[in-house]
Coordinates of N, CA and C and ligand atoms in Angstrom, one line a residue:
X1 N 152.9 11.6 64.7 CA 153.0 13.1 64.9 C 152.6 13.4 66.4
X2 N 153.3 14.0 66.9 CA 152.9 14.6 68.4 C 151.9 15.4 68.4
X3 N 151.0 15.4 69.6 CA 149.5 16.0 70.1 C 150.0 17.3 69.8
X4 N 151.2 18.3 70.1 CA 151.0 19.4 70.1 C 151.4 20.2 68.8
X5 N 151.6 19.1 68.3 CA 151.6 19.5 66.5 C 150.5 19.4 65.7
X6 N 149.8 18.1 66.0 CA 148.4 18.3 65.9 C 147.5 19.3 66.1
X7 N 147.2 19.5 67.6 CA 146.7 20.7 67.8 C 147.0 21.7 67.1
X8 N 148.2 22.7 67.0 CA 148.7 23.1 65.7 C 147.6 23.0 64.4
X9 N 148.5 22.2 63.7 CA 147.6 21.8 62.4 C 145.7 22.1 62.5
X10 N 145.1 21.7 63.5 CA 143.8 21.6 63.9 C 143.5 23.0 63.9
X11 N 144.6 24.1 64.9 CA 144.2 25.3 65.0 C 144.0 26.1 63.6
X12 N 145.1 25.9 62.8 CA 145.9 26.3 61.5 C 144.4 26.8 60.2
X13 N 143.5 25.0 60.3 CA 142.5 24.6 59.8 C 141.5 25.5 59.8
X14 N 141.4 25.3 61.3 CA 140.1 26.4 62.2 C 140.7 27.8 61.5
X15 N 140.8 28.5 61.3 CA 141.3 29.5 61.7 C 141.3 30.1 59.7
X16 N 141.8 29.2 58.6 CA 141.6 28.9 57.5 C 139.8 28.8 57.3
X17 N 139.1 28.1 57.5 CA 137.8 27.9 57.9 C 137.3 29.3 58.1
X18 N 137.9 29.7 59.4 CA 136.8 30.8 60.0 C 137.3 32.3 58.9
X19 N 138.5 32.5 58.0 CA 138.7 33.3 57.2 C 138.7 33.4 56.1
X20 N 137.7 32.0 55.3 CA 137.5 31.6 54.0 C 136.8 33.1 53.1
X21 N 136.0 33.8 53.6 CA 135.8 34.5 52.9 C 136.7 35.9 52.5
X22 N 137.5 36.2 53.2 CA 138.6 36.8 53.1 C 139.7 36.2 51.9
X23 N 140.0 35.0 52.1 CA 141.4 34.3 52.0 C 141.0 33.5 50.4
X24 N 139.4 33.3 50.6 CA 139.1 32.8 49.0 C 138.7 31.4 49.2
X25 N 139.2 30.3 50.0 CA 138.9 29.1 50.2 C 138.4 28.9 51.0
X26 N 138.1 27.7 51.9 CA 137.9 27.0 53.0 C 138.5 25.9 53.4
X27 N 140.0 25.7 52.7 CA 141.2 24.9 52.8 C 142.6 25.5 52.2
X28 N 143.3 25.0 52.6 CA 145.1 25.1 52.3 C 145.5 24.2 51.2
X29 N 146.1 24.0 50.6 CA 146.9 22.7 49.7 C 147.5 22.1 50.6
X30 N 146.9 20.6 50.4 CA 147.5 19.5 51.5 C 148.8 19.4 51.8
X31 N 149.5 20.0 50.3 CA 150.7 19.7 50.2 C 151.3 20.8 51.4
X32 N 150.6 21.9 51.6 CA 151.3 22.4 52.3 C 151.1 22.7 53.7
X33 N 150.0 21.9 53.9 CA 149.6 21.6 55.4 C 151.1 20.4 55.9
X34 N 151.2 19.1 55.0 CA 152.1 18.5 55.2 C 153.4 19.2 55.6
X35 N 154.0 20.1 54.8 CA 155.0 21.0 55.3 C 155.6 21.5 56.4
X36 N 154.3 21.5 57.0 CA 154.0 22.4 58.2 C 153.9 21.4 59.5
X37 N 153.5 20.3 59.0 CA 153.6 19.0 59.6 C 154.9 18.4 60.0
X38 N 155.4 18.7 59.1 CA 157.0 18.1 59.3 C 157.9 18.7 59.4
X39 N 157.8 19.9 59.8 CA 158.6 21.0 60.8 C 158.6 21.0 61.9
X40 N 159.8 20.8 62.9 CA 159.2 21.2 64.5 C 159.6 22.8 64.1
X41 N 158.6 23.0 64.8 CA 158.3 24.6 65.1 C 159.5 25.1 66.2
X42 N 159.4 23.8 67.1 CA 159.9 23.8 68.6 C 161.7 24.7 68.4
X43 N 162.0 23.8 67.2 CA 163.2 24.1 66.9 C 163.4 25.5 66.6
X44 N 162.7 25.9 66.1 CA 163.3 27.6 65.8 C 162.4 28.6 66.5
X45 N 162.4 28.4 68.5 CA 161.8 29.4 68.7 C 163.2 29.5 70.3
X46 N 163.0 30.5 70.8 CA 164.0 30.5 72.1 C 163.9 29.6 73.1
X47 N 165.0 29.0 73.4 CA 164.0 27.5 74.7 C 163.5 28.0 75.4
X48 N 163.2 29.7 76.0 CA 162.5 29.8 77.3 C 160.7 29.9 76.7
X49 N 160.6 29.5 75.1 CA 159.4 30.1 74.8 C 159.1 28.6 74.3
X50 N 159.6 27.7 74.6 CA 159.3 26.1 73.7 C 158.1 25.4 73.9
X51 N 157.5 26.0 75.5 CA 156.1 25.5 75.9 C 155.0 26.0 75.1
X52 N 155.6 27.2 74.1 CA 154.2 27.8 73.5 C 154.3 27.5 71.9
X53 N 155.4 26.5 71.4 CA 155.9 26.7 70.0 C 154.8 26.4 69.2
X54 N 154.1 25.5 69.6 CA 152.5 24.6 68.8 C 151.7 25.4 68.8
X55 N 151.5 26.9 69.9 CA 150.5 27.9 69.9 C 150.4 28.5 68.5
X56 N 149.2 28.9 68.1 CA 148.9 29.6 67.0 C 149.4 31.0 67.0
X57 N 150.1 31.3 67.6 CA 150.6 33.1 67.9 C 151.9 32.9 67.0
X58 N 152.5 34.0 66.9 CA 153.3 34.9 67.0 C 154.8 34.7 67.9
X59 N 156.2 34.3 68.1 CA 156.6 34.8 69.3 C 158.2 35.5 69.0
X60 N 158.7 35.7 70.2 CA 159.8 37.0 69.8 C 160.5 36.0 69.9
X61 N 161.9 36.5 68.8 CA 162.9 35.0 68.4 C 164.1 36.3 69.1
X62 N 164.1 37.0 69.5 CA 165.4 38.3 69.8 C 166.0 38.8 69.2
X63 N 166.5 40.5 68.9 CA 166.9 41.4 68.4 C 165.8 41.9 67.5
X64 N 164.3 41.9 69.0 CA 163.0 42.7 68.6 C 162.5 42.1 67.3
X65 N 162.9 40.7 66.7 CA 162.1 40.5 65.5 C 161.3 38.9 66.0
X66 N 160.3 38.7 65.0 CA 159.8 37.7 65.4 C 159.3 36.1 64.9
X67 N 158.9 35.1 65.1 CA 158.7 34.1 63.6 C 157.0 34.1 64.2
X68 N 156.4 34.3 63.0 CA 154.9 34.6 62.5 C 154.4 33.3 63.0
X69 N 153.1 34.3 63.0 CA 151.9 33.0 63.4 C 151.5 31.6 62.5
X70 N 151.6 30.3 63.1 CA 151.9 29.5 62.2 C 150.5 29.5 60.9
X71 N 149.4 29.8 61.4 CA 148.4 30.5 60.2 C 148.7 31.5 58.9
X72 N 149.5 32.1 59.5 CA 150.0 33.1 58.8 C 150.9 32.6 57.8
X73 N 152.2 31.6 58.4 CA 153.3 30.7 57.6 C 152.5 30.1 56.5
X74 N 151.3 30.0 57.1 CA 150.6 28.6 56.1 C 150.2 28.9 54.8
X75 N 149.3 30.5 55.3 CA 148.5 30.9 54.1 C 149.5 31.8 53.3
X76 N 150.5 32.2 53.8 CA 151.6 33.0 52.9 C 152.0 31.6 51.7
X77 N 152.8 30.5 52.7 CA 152.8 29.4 51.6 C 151.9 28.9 50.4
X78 N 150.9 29.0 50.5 CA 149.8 28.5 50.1 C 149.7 29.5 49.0
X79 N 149.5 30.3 49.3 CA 149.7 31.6 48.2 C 150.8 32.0 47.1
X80 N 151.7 30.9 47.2 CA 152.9 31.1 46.7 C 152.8 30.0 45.6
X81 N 151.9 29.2 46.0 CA 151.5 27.9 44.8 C 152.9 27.6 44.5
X82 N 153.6 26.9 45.8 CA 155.1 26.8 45.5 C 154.4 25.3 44.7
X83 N 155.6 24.5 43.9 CA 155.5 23.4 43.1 C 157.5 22.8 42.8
X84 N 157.3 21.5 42.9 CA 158.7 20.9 43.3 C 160.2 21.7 42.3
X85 N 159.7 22.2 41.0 CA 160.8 22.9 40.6 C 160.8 24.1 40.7
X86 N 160.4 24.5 41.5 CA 160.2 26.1 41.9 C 161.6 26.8 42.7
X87 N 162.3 28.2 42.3 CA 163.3 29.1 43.1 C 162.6 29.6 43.9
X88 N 163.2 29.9 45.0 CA 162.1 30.9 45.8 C 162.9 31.6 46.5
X89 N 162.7 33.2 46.5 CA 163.4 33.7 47.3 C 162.7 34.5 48.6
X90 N 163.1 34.1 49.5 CA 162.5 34.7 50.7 C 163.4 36.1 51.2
X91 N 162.7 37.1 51.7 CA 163.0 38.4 52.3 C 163.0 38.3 53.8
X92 N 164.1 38.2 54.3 CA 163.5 37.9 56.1 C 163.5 37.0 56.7
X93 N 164.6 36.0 57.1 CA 165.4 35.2 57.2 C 164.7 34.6 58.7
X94 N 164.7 35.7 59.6 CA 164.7 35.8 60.9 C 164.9 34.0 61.5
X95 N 163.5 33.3 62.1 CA 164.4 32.2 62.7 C 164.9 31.3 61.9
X96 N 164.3 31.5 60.6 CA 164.5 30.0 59.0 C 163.3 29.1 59.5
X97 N 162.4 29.6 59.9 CA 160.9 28.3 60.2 C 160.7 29.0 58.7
X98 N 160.0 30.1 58.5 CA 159.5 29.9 56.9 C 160.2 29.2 56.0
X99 N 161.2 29.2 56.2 CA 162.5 29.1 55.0 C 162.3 27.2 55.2
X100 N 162.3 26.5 56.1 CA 162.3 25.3 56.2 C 160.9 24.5 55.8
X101 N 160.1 25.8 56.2 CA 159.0 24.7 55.9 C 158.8 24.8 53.8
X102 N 158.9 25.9 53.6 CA 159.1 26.3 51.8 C 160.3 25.0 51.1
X103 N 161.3 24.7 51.9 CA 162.4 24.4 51.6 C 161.8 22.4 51.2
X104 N 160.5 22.2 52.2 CA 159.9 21.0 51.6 C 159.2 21.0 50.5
X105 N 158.7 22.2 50.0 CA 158.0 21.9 48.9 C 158.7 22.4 47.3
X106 N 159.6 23.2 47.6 CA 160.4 23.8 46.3 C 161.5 23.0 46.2
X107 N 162.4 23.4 45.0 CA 163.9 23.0 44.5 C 164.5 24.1 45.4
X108 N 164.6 25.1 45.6 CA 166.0 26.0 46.0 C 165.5 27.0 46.6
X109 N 165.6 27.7 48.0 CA 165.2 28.8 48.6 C 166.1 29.4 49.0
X110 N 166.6 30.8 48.5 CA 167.4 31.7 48.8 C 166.8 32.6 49.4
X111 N 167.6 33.1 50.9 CA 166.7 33.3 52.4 C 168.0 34.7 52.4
X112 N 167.2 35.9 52.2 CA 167.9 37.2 52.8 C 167.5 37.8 54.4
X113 N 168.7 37.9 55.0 CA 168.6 38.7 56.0 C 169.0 39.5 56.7
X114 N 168.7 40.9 57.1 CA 169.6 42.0 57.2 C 170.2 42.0 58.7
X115 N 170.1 41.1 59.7 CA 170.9 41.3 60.8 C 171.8 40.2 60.8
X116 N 173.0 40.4 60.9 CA 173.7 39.4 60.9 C 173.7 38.2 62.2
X117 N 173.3 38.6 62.8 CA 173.2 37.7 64.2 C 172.2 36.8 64.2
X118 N 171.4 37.2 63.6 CA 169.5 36.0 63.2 C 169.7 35.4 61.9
X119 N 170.3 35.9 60.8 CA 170.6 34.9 60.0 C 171.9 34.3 59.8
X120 N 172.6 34.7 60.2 CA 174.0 33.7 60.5 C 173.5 32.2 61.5
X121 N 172.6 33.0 62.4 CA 172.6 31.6 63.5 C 171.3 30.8 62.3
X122 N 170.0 31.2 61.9 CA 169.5 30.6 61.1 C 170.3 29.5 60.5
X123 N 170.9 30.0 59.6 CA 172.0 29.5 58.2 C 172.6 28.1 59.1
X124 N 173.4 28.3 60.3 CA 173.6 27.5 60.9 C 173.2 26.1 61.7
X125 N 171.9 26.4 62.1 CA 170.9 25.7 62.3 C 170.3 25.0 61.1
X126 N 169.5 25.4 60.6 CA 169.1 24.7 59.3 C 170.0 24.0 58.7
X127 N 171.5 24.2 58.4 CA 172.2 23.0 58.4 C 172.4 21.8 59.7
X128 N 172.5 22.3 60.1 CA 172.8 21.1 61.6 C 171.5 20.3 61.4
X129 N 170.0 20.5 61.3 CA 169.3 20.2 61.0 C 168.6 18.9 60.2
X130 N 169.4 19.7 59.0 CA 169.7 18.3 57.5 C 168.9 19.6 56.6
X131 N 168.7 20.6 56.7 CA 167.6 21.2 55.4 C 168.8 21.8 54.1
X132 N 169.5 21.1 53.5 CA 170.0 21.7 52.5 C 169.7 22.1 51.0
X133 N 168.4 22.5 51.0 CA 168.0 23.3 49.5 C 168.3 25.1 50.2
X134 N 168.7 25.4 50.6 CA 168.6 26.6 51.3 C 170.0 27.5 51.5
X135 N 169.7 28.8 50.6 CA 171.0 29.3 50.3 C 170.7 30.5 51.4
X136 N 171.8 31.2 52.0 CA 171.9 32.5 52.7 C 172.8 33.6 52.2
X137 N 172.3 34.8 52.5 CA 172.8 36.1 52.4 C 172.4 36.9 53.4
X138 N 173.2 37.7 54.3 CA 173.0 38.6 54.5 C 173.3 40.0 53.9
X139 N 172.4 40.8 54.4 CA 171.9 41.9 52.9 C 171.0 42.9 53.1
X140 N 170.1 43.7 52.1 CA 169.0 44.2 52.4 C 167.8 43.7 51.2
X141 N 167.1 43.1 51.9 CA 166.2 42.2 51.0 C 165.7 43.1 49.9
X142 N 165.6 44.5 50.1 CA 164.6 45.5 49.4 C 165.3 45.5 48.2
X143 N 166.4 45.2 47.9 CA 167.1 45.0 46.4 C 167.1 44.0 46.3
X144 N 166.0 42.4 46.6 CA 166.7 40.8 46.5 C 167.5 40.6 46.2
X145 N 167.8 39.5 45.4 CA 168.9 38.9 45.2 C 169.2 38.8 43.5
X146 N 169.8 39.3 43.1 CA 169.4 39.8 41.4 C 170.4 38.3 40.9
X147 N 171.4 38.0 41.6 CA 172.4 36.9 41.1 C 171.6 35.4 40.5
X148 N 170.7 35.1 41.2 CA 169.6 34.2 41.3 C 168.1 34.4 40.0
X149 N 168.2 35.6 40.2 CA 166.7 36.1 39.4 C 167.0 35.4 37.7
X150 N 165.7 35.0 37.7 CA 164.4 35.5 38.2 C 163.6 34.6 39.2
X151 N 163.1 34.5 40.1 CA 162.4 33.4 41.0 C 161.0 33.2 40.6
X152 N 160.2 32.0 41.2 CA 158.7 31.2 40.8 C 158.4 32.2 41.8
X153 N 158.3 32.1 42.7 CA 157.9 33.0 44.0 C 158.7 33.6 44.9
X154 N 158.0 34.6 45.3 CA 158.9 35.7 46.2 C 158.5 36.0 47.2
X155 N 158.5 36.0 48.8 CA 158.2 36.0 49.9 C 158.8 37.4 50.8
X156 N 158.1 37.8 51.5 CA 158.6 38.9 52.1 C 157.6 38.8 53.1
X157 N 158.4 38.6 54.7 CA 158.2 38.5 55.8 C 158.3 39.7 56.6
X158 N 158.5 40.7 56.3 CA 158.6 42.1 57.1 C 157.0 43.1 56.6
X159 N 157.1 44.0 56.9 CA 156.2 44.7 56.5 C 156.5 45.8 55.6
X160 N 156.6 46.1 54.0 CA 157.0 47.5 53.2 C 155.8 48.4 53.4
X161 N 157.0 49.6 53.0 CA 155.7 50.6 52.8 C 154.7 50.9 51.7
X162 N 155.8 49.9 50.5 CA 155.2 49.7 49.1 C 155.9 49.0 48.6
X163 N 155.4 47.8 47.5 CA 156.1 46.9 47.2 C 157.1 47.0 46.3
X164 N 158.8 46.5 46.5 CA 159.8 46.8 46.2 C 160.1 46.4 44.8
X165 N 160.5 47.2 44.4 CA 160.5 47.3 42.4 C 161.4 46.5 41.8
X166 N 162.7 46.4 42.9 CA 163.6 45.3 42.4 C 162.9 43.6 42.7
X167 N 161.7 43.5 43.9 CA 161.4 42.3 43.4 C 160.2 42.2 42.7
X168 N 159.5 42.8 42.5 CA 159.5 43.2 40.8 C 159.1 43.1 39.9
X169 N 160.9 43.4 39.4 CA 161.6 43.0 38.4 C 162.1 41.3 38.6
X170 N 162.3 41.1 39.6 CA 163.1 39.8 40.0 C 162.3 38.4 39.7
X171 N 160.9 39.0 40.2 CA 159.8 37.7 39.4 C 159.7 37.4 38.3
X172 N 159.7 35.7 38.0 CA 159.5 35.5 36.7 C 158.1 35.8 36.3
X173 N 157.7 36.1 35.2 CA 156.4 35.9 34.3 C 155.5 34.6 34.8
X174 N 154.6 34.9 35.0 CA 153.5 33.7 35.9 C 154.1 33.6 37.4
X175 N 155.0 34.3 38.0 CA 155.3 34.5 39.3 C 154.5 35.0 40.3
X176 N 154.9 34.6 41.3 CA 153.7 35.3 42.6 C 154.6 35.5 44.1
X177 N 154.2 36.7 44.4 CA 154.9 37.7 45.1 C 153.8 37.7 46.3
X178 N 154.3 37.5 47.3 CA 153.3 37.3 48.7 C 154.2 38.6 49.7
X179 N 153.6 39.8 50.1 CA 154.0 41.0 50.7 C 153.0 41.2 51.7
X180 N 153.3 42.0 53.0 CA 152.9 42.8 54.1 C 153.4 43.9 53.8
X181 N 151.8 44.5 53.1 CA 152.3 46.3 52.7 C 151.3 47.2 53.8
X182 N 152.1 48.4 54.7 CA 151.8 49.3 55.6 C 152.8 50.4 55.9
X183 N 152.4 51.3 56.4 CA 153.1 52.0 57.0 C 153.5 51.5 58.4
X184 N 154.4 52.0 59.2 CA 154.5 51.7 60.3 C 153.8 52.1 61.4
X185 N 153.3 51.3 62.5 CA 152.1 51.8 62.6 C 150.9 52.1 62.7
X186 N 150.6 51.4 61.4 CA 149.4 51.8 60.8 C 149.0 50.2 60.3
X187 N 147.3 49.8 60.0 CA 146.9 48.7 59.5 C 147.9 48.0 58.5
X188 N 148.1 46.8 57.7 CA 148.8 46.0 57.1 C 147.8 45.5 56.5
X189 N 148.1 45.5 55.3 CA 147.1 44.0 54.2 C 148.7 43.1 54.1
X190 N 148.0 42.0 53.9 CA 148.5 41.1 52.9 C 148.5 41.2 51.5
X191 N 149.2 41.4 50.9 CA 148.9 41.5 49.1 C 149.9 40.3 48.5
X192 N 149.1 39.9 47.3 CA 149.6 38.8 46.4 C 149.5 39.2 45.0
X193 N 151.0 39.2 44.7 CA 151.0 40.1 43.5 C 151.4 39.1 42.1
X194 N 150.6 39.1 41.1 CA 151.4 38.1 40.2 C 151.2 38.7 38.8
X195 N 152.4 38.1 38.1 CA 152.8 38.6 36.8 C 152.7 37.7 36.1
X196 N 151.9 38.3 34.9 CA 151.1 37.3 34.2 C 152.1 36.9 33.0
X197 N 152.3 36.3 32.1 CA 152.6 36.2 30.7 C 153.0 37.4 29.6
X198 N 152.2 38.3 29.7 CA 153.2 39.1 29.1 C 153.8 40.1 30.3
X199 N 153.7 39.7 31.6 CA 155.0 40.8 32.6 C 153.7 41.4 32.4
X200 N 152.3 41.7 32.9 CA 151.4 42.2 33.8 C 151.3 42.0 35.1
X201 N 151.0 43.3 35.5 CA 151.3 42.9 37.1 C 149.6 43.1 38.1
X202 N 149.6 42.6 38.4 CA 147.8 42.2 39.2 C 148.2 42.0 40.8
X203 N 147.3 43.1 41.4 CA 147.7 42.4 42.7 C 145.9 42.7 43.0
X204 N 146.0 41.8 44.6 CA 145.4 41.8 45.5 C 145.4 41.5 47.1
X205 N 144.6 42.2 47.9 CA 144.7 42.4 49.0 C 143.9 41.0 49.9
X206 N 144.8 40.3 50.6 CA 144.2 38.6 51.0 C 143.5 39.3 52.5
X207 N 144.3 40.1 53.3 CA 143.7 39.7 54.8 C 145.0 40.9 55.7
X208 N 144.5 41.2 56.9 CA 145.0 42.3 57.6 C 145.9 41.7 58.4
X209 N 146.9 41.8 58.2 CA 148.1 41.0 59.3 C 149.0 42.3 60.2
X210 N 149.9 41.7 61.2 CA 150.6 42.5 62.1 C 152.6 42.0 61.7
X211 N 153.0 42.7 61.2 CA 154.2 42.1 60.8 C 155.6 43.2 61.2
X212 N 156.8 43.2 61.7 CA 157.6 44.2 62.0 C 158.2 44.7 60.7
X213 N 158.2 45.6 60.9 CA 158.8 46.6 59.5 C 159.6 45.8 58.8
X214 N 159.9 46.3 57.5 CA 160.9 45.8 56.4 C 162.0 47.2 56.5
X215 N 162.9 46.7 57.0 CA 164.1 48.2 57.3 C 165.0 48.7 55.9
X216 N 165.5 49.9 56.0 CA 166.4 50.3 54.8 C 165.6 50.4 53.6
X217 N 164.4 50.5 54.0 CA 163.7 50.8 52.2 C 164.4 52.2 52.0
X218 N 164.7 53.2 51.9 CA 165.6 54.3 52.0 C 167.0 54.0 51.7
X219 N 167.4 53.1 51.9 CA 169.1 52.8 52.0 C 169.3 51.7 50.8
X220 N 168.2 51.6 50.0 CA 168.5 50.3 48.6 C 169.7 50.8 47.9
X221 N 170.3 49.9 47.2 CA 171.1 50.3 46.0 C 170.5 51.1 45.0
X222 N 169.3 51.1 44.9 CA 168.8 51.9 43.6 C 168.5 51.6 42.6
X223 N 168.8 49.8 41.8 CA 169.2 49.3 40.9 C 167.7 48.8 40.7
X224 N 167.4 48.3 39.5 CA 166.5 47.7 38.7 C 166.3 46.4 39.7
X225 N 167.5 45.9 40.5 CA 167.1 44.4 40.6 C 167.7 43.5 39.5
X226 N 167.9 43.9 38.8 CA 168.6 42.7 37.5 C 169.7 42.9 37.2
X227 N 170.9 43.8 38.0 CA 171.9 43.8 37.3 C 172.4 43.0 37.8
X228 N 174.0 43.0 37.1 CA 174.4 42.1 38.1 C 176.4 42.4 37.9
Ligands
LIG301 N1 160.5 34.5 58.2 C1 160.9 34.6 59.6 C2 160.2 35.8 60.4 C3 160.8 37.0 60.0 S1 160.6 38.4 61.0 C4 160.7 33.3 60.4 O1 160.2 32.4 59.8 O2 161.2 33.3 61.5 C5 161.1 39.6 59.8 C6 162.6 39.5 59.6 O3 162.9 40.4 58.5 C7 163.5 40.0 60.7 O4 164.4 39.0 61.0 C8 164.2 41.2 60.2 O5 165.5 41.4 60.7 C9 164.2 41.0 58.7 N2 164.3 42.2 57.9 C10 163.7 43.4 58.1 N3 164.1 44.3 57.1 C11 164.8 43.6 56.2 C12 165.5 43.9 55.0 N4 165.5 45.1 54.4 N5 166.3 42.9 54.4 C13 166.3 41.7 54.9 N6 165.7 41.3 56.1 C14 165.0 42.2 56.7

């Protein structure tokens, strides 16, 4: 493994550690620290920004959106308690680093994204790549993907202003829904929402994140999410 992936990993740790009492633990699932291991990061950031891909930040991928802090990738995963036969559908396609590194631990990730220019080139990339568990749509994630439903876990990489009813609907029963809910603006939690066995819905608030809006909550189809 290269030093600056390591470091990486090491930061990732630190940083898990220093937010145990927020986040619940004082570790990640190995399995998904591995994930995270075996992703170059390098690859899905703009080459003029490739000197900082290992950094623990944040950076801008273009058309103003961005791929998250690799702490952030980790503990969202982690929270997803993804497991090898697991659907997963991600909201927010942007560069396909989340979608690649998920794509090592589940059966099938179906990756929505509403600009056609960042997920078209994604979609592209990640094939060239070799990652083929990984389906594309561009779309408006706020209605998922009902064709697919129900999924193990549901991911949403933008920020709502409240969490979207079609995804749900779209989680299976014992499912877990990992969301950045805020106004624009305004502070963000992280919330992890899961449906219990009889379709109970339980959420909780993990940790205060910075994430760019989730667009078109206003412009949904309308629909339940399950038709089809
Ligand atoms: N997961 C990405 C980071 C995403 S940044 C990565 O690993 O790189 C958030 C992404 O959500 C942006 O690309 C943005 O265009 C997209 N997005 C915002 N609103 C959306 C919506 N309603 N439906 C689908 N994608 C949306």
């Amino acid at each position: 493994m290269k030093s600056d992936m390591k470091r990486m990993l090491a930061d990732i740790e630190m940083e898990v550690a220093y937010t145990r009492s927020l986040i619940g633990k004082s570790k990640l699932d190995p399995r998904v620290m591995a994930a995270i291991g075996k992703v170059s990061r390098e690859a899905f950031v703009p080459s003029d920004l490739k000197p900082f891909a290992y950094d623990n930040g944040p950076l801008p991928i273009g058309n103003g959106q961005t791929i998250s802090q690799p702490y952030i990738v980790a503990l969202m995963t982690d929270l997803l308690q993804p497991e090898p036969d697991h659907i997963v559908l991600e909201v927010g396609t942007g560069s396909g680093y989340q979608a690649a590194v998920l794509s090592q631990l589940v059966k099938k990730v179906f990756t929505i994204e509403r600009i056609p220019a960042l997920g078209d080139a994604a979609a592209v990339h990640l094939r060239s790549l070799g990652y083929s568990n990984i389906e594309y749509r561009i779309g408006n994630g706020y209605d998922g993907w009902p064709e697919h439903a129900p999924y193990d876990a549901i991911i949403v990489t933008a920020a709502a202003s409240h969490i979207p009813p079609a995804l749900m609907a779209q989680l299976k029963t014992g499912g877990r829904l990992v969301i950045p809910v805020g106004l624009p603006d305004m502070p963000q939690e992280l919330m992890l929402l899961e449906k219990d066995d009889q379709g109970r819905i339980y959420t909780r608030n993990i940790i205060g994140v910075a994430f760019v809006p989730l667009q078109d909550e206003d412009n949904a189809s309308g629909n339940n999410g399950m038709s089809r």
